[in-house]
Short mmCIF file of C-alpha atoms in Angstrom, two decimals:
data_model
loop_
_atom_site.label_atom_id
_atom_site.label_comp_id
_atom_site.label_asym_id
_atom_site.label_seq_id
_atom_site.Cartn_x
_atom_site.Cartn_y
_atom_site.Cartn_z
CA MET A 1 17.05 6.14 -26.26
CA ASP A 2 13.32 5.78 -25.60
CA ARG A 3 13.65 4.04 -22.25
CA HIS A 4 10.02 2.96 -21.84
CA ASN A 5 9.98 1.14 -25.20
CA SER A 6 13.57 -0.04 -25.35
CA ARG A 7 14.32 -3.75 -25.13
CA PHE A 8 17.41 -2.77 -23.19
CA ARG A 9 15.22 -1.86 -20.20
CA TRP A 10 14.82 -5.58 -19.50
CA PHE A 11 18.59 -5.97 -19.34
CA VAL A 12 18.61 -3.07 -16.86
CA PHE A 13 15.90 -4.80 -14.85
CA ALA A 14 17.76 -8.14 -14.79
CA SER A 15 21.11 -6.53 -13.93
CA VAL A 16 19.73 -4.43 -11.09
CA LEU A 17 17.79 -7.35 -9.60
CA PHE A 18 20.79 -9.68 -9.92
CA THR A 19 22.83 -7.15 -7.94
CA TYR A 20 20.06 -6.76 -5.35
CA LEU A 21 19.86 -10.54 -4.97
CA PHE A 22 23.50 -10.84 -3.90
CA MET A 23 23.55 -7.62 -1.88
CA SER A 24 20.56 -8.73 0.19
CA SER A 25 22.13 -12.15 0.75
CA GLN A 26 24.98 -10.49 2.64
CA ARG A 27 22.56 -9.09 5.22
CA THR A 28 22.05 -12.53 6.73
CA ALA A 29 24.89 -14.72 5.39
CA PRO A 30 27.18 -14.03 8.42
CA GLY A 31 24.56 -15.72 10.61
CA LEU A 32 25.64 -19.04 9.05
CA ILE A 33 29.09 -18.79 10.63
CA THR A 34 28.25 -17.30 14.04
CA ASP A 35 29.72 -20.30 15.87
CA GLN A 36 32.86 -20.25 13.70
CA ILE A 37 33.43 -16.53 14.30
CA MET A 38 33.04 -17.01 18.06
CA LEU A 39 35.59 -19.85 17.93
CA ASP A 40 38.12 -18.22 15.58
CA PHE A 41 38.07 -14.78 17.20
CA GLN A 42 37.27 -15.85 20.78
CA VAL A 43 34.39 -13.38 21.12
CA THR A 44 31.24 -13.51 23.24
CA ALA A 45 27.62 -13.74 22.18
CA THR A 46 27.25 -10.05 23.04
CA THR A 47 29.99 -9.17 20.55
CA ILE A 48 28.33 -11.33 17.89
CA GLY A 49 25.07 -9.52 18.52
CA LEU A 50 26.78 -6.15 18.08
CA LEU A 51 28.50 -7.40 14.93
CA ALA A 52 25.16 -8.44 13.46
CA SER A 53 23.59 -5.14 14.51
CA ILE A 54 26.21 -2.75 13.14
CA GLN A 55 25.28 -3.34 9.48
CA PHE A 56 21.60 -2.70 10.18
CA LEU A 57 22.51 0.36 12.28
CA VAL A 58 24.37 1.93 9.35
CA TYR A 59 21.53 0.95 7.00
CA THR A 60 19.00 2.53 9.34
CA ILE A 61 20.89 5.80 9.80
CA LEU A 62 21.34 6.27 6.05
CA GLN A 63 17.77 5.57 4.86
CA ILE A 64 16.35 9.10 4.89
CA PRO A 65 19.63 10.82 3.83
CA MET A 66 19.95 8.35 0.94
CA GLY A 67 16.49 9.31 -0.33
CA ILE A 68 17.45 12.99 -0.28
CA LEU A 69 20.80 12.34 -2.02
CA ALA A 70 19.16 10.20 -4.71
CA ASP A 71 16.74 13.03 -5.47
CA ARG A 72 19.63 15.51 -5.60
CA PHE A 73 22.21 13.60 -7.69
CA GLY A 74 20.27 10.76 -9.32
CA PRO A 75 20.35 7.04 -8.48
CA ASN A 76 23.06 5.70 -10.83
CA PHE A 77 26.16 6.63 -8.83
CA PHE A 78 24.77 5.46 -5.49
CA LEU A 79 23.65 2.06 -6.77
CA ILE A 80 27.03 1.44 -8.43
CA ILE A 81 29.07 2.56 -5.43
CA GLY A 82 26.73 0.59 -3.14
CA ALA A 83 27.43 -2.67 -4.96
CA VAL A 84 31.18 -2.04 -4.82
CA LEU A 85 31.15 -1.10 -1.12
CA THR A 86 29.14 -4.19 -0.25
CA GLY A 87 31.60 -6.31 -2.21
CA LEU A 88 34.66 -4.72 -0.59
CA GLY A 89 33.11 -5.08 2.85
CA THR A 90 32.46 -8.78 2.23
CA ILE A 91 36.02 -9.33 0.97
CA ILE A 92 37.52 -7.55 4.02
CA TYR A 93 35.26 -9.66 6.26
CA SER A 94 36.71 -12.82 4.69
CA LEU A 95 40.30 -11.61 5.29
CA ALA A 96 39.79 -10.26 8.84
CA THR A 97 42.35 -11.14 11.49
CA HIS A 98 40.81 -9.19 14.36
CA GLU A 99 37.28 -8.47 15.56
CA TYR A 100 37.73 -4.73 14.86
CA ILE A 101 38.29 -5.55 11.20
CA LEU A 102 35.06 -7.55 11.23
CA PHE A 103 33.20 -4.49 12.52
CA PHE A 104 34.79 -2.24 9.89
CA ALA A 105 33.83 -4.73 7.16
CA ARG A 106 30.20 -4.84 8.30
CA ILE A 107 30.07 -1.03 8.39
CA LEU A 108 31.20 -0.95 4.75
CA THR A 109 28.65 -3.61 3.84
CA GLY A 110 25.89 -1.71 5.65
CA THR A 111 26.79 1.51 3.84
CA GLY A 112 26.57 -0.24 0.48
CA ASP A 113 23.37 -2.02 1.41
CA ALA A 114 21.73 1.28 2.42
CA THR A 115 21.91 2.48 -1.20
CA ILE A 116 20.03 -0.34 -2.84
CA TRP A 117 16.28 -0.01 -2.26
CA VAL A 118 15.70 3.71 -2.80
CA ASN A 119 17.96 3.94 -5.84
CA MET A 120 16.75 0.69 -7.37
CA VAL A 121 13.14 1.89 -7.23
CA LEU A 122 14.11 5.23 -8.79
CA ILE A 123 16.03 3.51 -11.61
CA LEU A 124 13.15 1.17 -12.43
CA SER A 125 10.70 4.09 -12.40
CA GLN A 126 12.89 5.80 -15.03
CA TRP A 127 13.04 2.78 -17.34
CA PHE A 128 9.47 1.47 -17.08
CA SER A 129 6.03 2.97 -17.56
CA ALA A 130 3.73 3.39 -14.57
CA ARG A 131 1.74 0.28 -15.49
CA GLU A 132 4.85 -1.88 -15.91
CA PHE A 133 6.41 -0.47 -12.76
CA THR A 134 3.39 -1.46 -10.64
CA LYS A 135 3.66 -5.05 -11.87
CA LEU A 136 7.43 -5.28 -11.48
CA ILE A 137 7.77 -3.73 -8.02
CA GLY A 138 6.29 -6.90 -6.46
CA ILE A 139 8.94 -9.03 -8.19
CA THR A 140 11.56 -6.56 -7.03
CA ALA A 141 10.43 -6.84 -3.42
CA MET A 142 10.47 -10.64 -3.59
CA THR A 143 14.07 -10.57 -4.85
CA GLY A 144 15.20 -9.45 -1.39
CA SER A 145 13.66 -12.56 0.16
CA LEU A 146 15.28 -14.67 -2.57
CA GLY A 147 18.59 -13.14 -1.51
CA PHE A 148 17.92 -14.22 2.07
CA LEU A 149 17.04 -17.67 0.71
CA LEU A 150 20.34 -17.78 -1.16
CA ALA A 151 22.10 -17.16 2.17
CA THR A 152 20.70 -20.35 3.71
CA VAL A 153 21.27 -23.86 2.37
CA PRO A 154 22.99 -22.85 -0.93
CA PHE A 155 25.53 -20.59 0.78
CA ALA A 156 25.89 -23.07 3.68
CA PHE A 157 26.92 -25.73 1.14
CA TRP A 158 29.33 -23.24 -0.43
CA ILE A 159 30.87 -22.59 3.00
CA ASP A 160 31.17 -26.32 3.72
CA PHE A 161 32.81 -26.84 0.31
CA LEU A 162 35.32 -23.95 0.38
CA GLY A 163 35.54 -22.88 4.01
CA TRP A 164 33.98 -19.66 5.29
CA ARG A 165 36.78 -17.30 4.25
CA PRO A 166 36.99 -18.32 0.54
CA ALA A 167 33.18 -18.46 0.36
CA PHE A 168 32.77 -14.88 1.57
CA PHE A 169 35.71 -13.70 -0.56
CA SER A 170 34.10 -15.11 -3.71
CA ALA A 171 30.76 -13.48 -2.83
CA GLY A 172 32.48 -10.12 -2.35
CA LEU A 173 34.32 -10.44 -5.65
CA LEU A 174 31.05 -11.19 -7.44
CA LEU A 175 29.46 -8.03 -5.97
CA CYS A 176 32.38 -5.90 -7.15
CA LEU A 177 31.89 -7.34 -10.64
CA CYS A 178 28.18 -6.43 -10.36
CA GLY A 179 29.27 -2.83 -9.74
CA ILE A 180 31.32 -2.90 -12.95
CA LEU A 181 28.36 -4.40 -14.82
CA LEU A 182 26.11 -1.57 -13.58
CA ILE A 183 28.54 1.04 -14.92
CA TYR A 184 28.01 -0.40 -18.39
CA VAL A 185 24.24 -0.93 -18.00
CA LEU A 186 23.32 2.37 -16.35
CA VAL A 187 25.95 4.78 -17.70
CA LYS A 188 27.97 3.59 -20.72
CA LYS A 189 25.37 1.85 -22.89
CA PRO A 190 22.49 4.36 -22.50
CA LYS A 191 25.04 7.22 -22.49
CA GLN A 192 23.73 8.66 -19.25
CA PRO A 193 25.70 10.81 -16.78
CA ILE A 194 26.67 9.12 -13.54
CA PHE A 195 25.55 12.28 -11.66
CA VAL A 196 22.36 14.20 -12.36
CA LYS A 197 22.27 17.47 -10.47
CA LYS A 198 18.82 18.72 -9.57
CA LYS A 199 17.76 21.75 -7.63
CA ILE A 200 15.77 21.01 -4.49
CA GLN A 201 13.90 23.34 -2.23
CA ARG A 202 15.69 22.99 1.08
CA GLU A 203 13.05 24.93 2.99
CA LYS A 204 10.29 22.73 1.62
CA MET A 205 12.23 19.59 2.54
CA THR A 206 12.70 20.89 6.08
CA VAL A 207 8.97 21.57 6.39
CA ILE A 208 8.11 18.09 5.10
CA LEU A 209 10.54 16.42 7.50
CA ARG A 210 9.12 18.38 10.43
CA ARG A 211 5.59 17.40 9.43
CA VAL A 212 6.52 13.74 9.09
CA PHE A 213 8.27 13.57 12.47
CA SER A 214 5.24 15.15 14.16
CA SER A 215 2.69 12.88 12.45
CA ARG A 216 0.90 10.23 14.52
CA GLN A 217 0.26 8.29 11.32
CA ALA A 218 3.95 8.20 10.40
CA TRP A 219 4.93 7.04 13.89
CA ALA A 220 2.23 4.36 13.81
CA LEU A 221 3.75 2.96 10.61
CA PHE A 222 7.24 3.29 12.11
CA LEU A 223 6.11 1.09 15.03
CA CYS A 224 4.32 -1.37 12.70
CA HIS A 225 7.51 -1.93 10.77
CA PHE A 226 9.58 -2.03 13.97
CA GLY A 227 7.56 -4.96 15.26
CA ILE A 228 7.47 -7.05 12.11
CA VAL A 229 10.88 -6.60 10.44
CA GLY A 230 13.45 -6.77 13.24
CA THR A 231 11.93 -9.83 14.88
CA TYR A 232 12.58 -11.68 11.63
CA ILE A 233 15.66 -10.19 9.99
CA GLY A 234 17.40 -9.46 13.31
CA PHE A 235 16.93 -13.05 14.48
CA ILE A 236 17.81 -14.95 11.30
CA SER A 237 20.88 -12.77 10.66
CA SER A 238 22.41 -13.66 14.03
CA TRP A 239 20.77 -16.32 16.22
CA GLY A 240 18.60 -18.50 13.95
CA VAL A 241 21.34 -20.93 12.91
CA PRO A 242 23.04 -21.05 16.36
CA TYR A 243 19.62 -21.78 17.88
CA GLY A 244 19.16 -24.87 15.71
CA MET A 245 22.75 -26.03 16.30
CA ASN A 246 22.85 -25.50 20.08
CA VAL A 247 19.32 -26.43 21.11
CA TYR A 248 18.58 -29.23 18.63
CA GLY A 249 22.13 -30.44 17.87
CA MET A 250 21.77 -29.74 14.16
CA THR A 251 24.55 -29.25 11.63
CA ARG A 252 25.00 -25.78 10.13
CA THR A 253 23.41 -26.91 6.86
CA ALA A 254 20.45 -28.51 8.63
CA ALA A 255 19.95 -25.43 10.84
CA SER A 256 20.02 -23.20 7.77
CA GLN A 257 17.04 -25.20 6.47
CA LEU A 258 15.00 -23.77 9.35
CA ILE A 259 15.85 -20.30 8.10
CA MET A 260 14.95 -21.38 4.59
CA LEU A 261 11.48 -22.38 5.79
CA GLY A 262 11.00 -18.84 7.10
CA LEU A 263 12.15 -17.40 3.80
CA ILE A 264 9.73 -19.58 1.85
CA GLY A 265 7.03 -18.25 4.14
CA ALA A 266 8.16 -14.69 3.39
CA LEU A 267 7.99 -15.33 -0.36
CA ILE A 268 4.41 -16.54 0.03
CA GLY A 269 3.41 -13.89 2.59
CA ALA A 270 4.22 -10.86 0.45
CA PRO A 271 1.81 -11.51 -2.45
CA LEU A 272 -0.74 -13.19 -0.16
CA ALA A 273 -1.02 -10.18 2.17
CA SER A 274 -1.30 -7.78 -0.75
CA TRP A 275 -3.98 -9.94 -2.39
CA VAL A 276 -6.03 -10.18 0.81
CA ALA A 277 -5.76 -6.44 1.48
CA SER A 278 -6.80 -5.58 -2.08
CA ARG A 279 -9.72 -8.04 -2.05
CA LEU A 280 -10.99 -6.64 1.26
CA ASP A 281 -10.15 -3.08 0.15
CA MET A 282 -8.60 -2.39 3.55
CA ILE A 283 -5.18 -2.56 5.16
CA LYS A 284 -5.63 -2.21 8.90
CA ARG A 285 -7.70 -5.30 9.70
CA PRO A 286 -5.55 -7.85 7.82
CA TYR A 287 -2.44 -6.16 9.24
CA ILE A 288 -3.85 -6.49 12.77
CA VAL A 289 -4.33 -10.22 12.14
CA VAL A 290 -0.73 -10.50 10.90
CA HIS A 291 0.68 -8.79 14.00
CA LEU A 292 -1.45 -10.94 16.32
CA ILE A 293 -0.24 -14.11 14.58
CA LEU A 294 3.36 -12.93 14.89
CA LEU A 295 2.96 -12.16 18.61
CA PHE A 296 1.30 -15.52 19.25
CA THR A 297 4.02 -17.40 17.32
CA TRP A 298 6.94 -15.86 19.21
CA SER A 299 5.08 -16.41 22.50
CA ILE A 300 4.98 -20.17 21.84
CA PHE A 301 8.78 -20.25 22.26
CA LEU A 302 8.23 -18.92 25.78
CA VAL A 303 5.46 -21.42 26.54
CA PHE A 304 7.89 -24.27 25.74
CA GLU A 305 10.78 -22.53 27.57
CA GLY A 306 12.78 -22.04 24.39
CA ASN A 307 12.64 -25.69 23.32
CA PRO A 308 9.42 -26.59 21.43
CA PRO A 309 9.20 -29.99 19.70
CA TYR A 310 11.18 -29.91 16.48
CA TYR A 311 8.14 -30.42 14.22
CA MET A 312 6.57 -27.37 15.86
CA VAL A 313 9.72 -25.29 15.37
CA THR A 314 9.57 -25.87 11.61
CA ILE A 315 5.98 -24.63 11.58
CA LEU A 316 6.82 -21.62 13.76
CA PHE A 317 9.71 -20.52 11.51
CA PHE A 318 7.46 -20.78 8.45
CA ILE A 319 4.70 -18.71 10.11
CA ILE A 320 7.18 -16.04 11.29
CA GLY A 321 8.42 -15.73 7.69
CA LEU A 322 4.84 -15.63 6.39
CA ALA A 323 4.04 -12.74 8.74
CA TYR A 324 7.25 -10.92 7.78
CA GLY A 325 6.25 -11.11 4.11
CA ALA A 326 3.22 -8.97 4.95
CA ASN A 327 5.46 -6.01 5.86
CA ALA A 328 4.77 -4.63 2.36
CA LEU A 329 1.44 -3.49 3.82
CA THR A 330 3.38 -0.80 5.68
CA PHE A 331 4.25 0.84 2.37
CA ALA A 332 0.75 0.32 1.01
CA ALA A 333 -0.43 2.25 4.08
CA VAL A 334 2.13 4.98 3.37
CA ARG A 335 0.84 5.43 -0.17
CA GLN A 336 -2.72 5.56 1.11
CA SER A 337 -2.03 8.02 3.94
CA PHE A 338 0.43 10.53 2.48
CA PRO A 339 0.73 12.56 -0.75
CA ILE A 340 3.16 11.35 -3.40
CA SER A 341 5.52 14.25 -2.65
CA GLU A 342 6.00 12.90 0.88
CA SER A 343 5.63 9.15 0.36
CA GLY A 344 9.35 8.60 -0.27
CA ILE A 345 10.40 10.29 2.95
CA VAL A 346 7.68 8.56 4.98
CA SER A 347 8.64 5.21 3.43
CA GLY A 348 12.23 5.84 4.51
CA PHE A 349 11.03 6.79 7.99
CA ALA A 350 8.92 3.63 8.30
CA ASN A 351 11.78 1.52 6.93
CA THR A 352 14.03 3.09 9.57
CA GLY A 353 11.73 1.67 12.23
CA GLY A 354 12.00 -1.81 10.78
CA PHE A 355 15.76 -1.86 10.61
CA LEU A 356 16.17 -0.13 13.97
CA SER A 357 14.58 -3.22 15.50
CA ALA A 358 16.94 -5.36 13.39
CA VAL A 359 19.79 -3.41 15.00
CA LEU A 360 18.53 -3.79 18.55
CA LEU A 361 17.34 -7.40 18.60
CA PRO A 362 20.65 -9.24 17.92
CA SER A 363 22.48 -7.16 20.54
CA ILE A 364 19.82 -7.52 23.22
CA PHE A 365 19.41 -11.23 22.47
CA GLY A 366 23.18 -11.77 22.65
CA ARG A 367 23.53 -9.89 25.93
CA VAL A 368 20.72 -11.91 27.49
CA LEU A 369 22.27 -15.13 26.17
CA ASP A 370 25.66 -14.27 27.71
CA TYR A 371 24.18 -13.31 31.08
CA VAL A 372 21.92 -16.35 31.46
CA GLN A 373 24.66 -18.77 30.38
CA VAL A 374 27.00 -17.36 33.02
CA VAL A 375 24.33 -17.58 35.73
CA SER A 376 22.72 -20.92 34.84
CA GLY A 377 25.25 -22.56 32.50
CA SER A 378 22.40 -23.57 30.20
CA VAL A 379 22.29 -22.61 26.53
CA ILE A 380 18.61 -23.53 26.27
CA GLN A 381 17.80 -21.29 29.23
CA GLY A 382 19.72 -18.50 27.53
CA PHE A 383 17.63 -18.83 24.37
CA TYR A 384 14.43 -19.05 26.45
CA TYR A 385 15.03 -15.68 28.09
CA GLY A 386 16.33 -14.29 24.79
CA PHE A 387 12.95 -14.99 23.18
CA PHE A 388 11.35 -12.37 25.41
CA THR A 389 12.97 -9.80 23.08
CA PRO A 390 11.01 -10.64 19.88
CA VAL A 391 7.85 -11.00 21.97
CA VAL A 392 8.24 -7.45 23.34
CA PHE A 393 9.07 -6.13 19.86
CA SER A 394 5.93 -7.83 18.49
CA VAL A 395 3.85 -6.08 21.15
CA ILE A 396 5.30 -2.76 19.97
CA GLY A 397 4.33 -3.61 16.38
CA PHE A 398 0.80 -4.46 17.49
CA ILE A 399 0.53 -1.09 19.26
CA GLY A 400 1.64 0.59 16.03
CA VAL A 401 -0.96 -1.12 13.86
CA MET A 402 -3.68 -0.24 16.38
CA LEU A 403 -2.60 3.42 16.28
CA TYR A 404 -2.71 3.47 12.47
CA ARG A 405 -5.83 5.12 11.06
CA GLU A 406 -7.01 3.85 7.70
CA LYS A 407 -8.19 6.31 5.05
CA ARG A 408 -11.86 5.40 5.46
CA GLN A 409 -11.48 5.65 9.25
CA ILE A 410 -10.15 9.21 8.90
CA GLN A 411 -12.98 10.10 6.53
CA GLU A 412 -15.57 8.75 8.98
CA GLU A 413 -14.00 10.76 11.81
CA ASN A 414 -14.07 13.90 9.66
CA LEU A 415 -17.76 13.33 8.86
CA LYS A 416 -18.56 13.00 12.56
CA GLU A 417 -16.72 16.26 13.29
CA HIS A 418 -18.77 18.07 10.64
#
């Protein structure tokens, strides 16, 4: 089968993106039922924070190893098994009778989720020409935000209609069916092996890893992504909906609309940031503006002691999402700064920074919330002090973007040295 000219490649594209849509929705969907989990399982805000963090922790740990495994054995097996693991984790979550089972379910979901991005990109690069791939990768990136969008009002209605356990069970079942679909699409129909064994140069990989971990540029991008991703994903996956319900007295569905505003911003922010950077032919300056806007926006929550006017909150959530959408500039910077042979590893390293902050923020926020509520008895005060966490993380992201040296900046420095 001539993959690049086959009509079947569009069925591959649709199937893979459909799977990614539902897998990404399960990153943040549990945030819709935070209050229900606390009530049903009698757990604290700290435990909820850890529960939200564990999936991102597993995702973070597996990013670089997954890239190496995909190069070694091919992407088909890992994408298929990832969809199934995410589905099984979601089903177990819906059937849980104890908090330990909830943690186990989120670990399974995080393991499955960790397979998706690297392997999806590799699969699409196999089925599409370089020109088509460049056009389609933007749509692929936006699908993740559409998955987050799916996990707001639509899934909130589904929960209200069925109850949270049947809703999550049905989502898990659908993901398992996606895994079966991928077996047909990626293996059976094109008659491709599920494993593709390739020889890799272990010594060379070790040298590359050592060089990446000692690179100022790589660490700058790690910090950039740390500041912009976790402040958004970490918050909406755990405390966004409870914030609207507890501080503004909103229903779950109404509070999920706040999250949806952020996701709409993210959908706009991704192509907008790329367009601005390409028009200006630079990455650093627009990225500095993005990080400053993000820092300013989170700081407003502190100015109003955690309780800004509602109309302002809707604007703030939209702007936070808009800034998050610009995180694609991190990977544009990777492609500009590193050779193709190293860009995958550096992308994984930078992505690790982003999801490390998504691991830390829910836990820190939850611990602060528990402590302040015990001391003051005020939920609003708890959220006020909790908002110091995304502000600090945004400062770290700003430091990262300032440390980043653009290609032309490096060339100018080299000219001065000579």
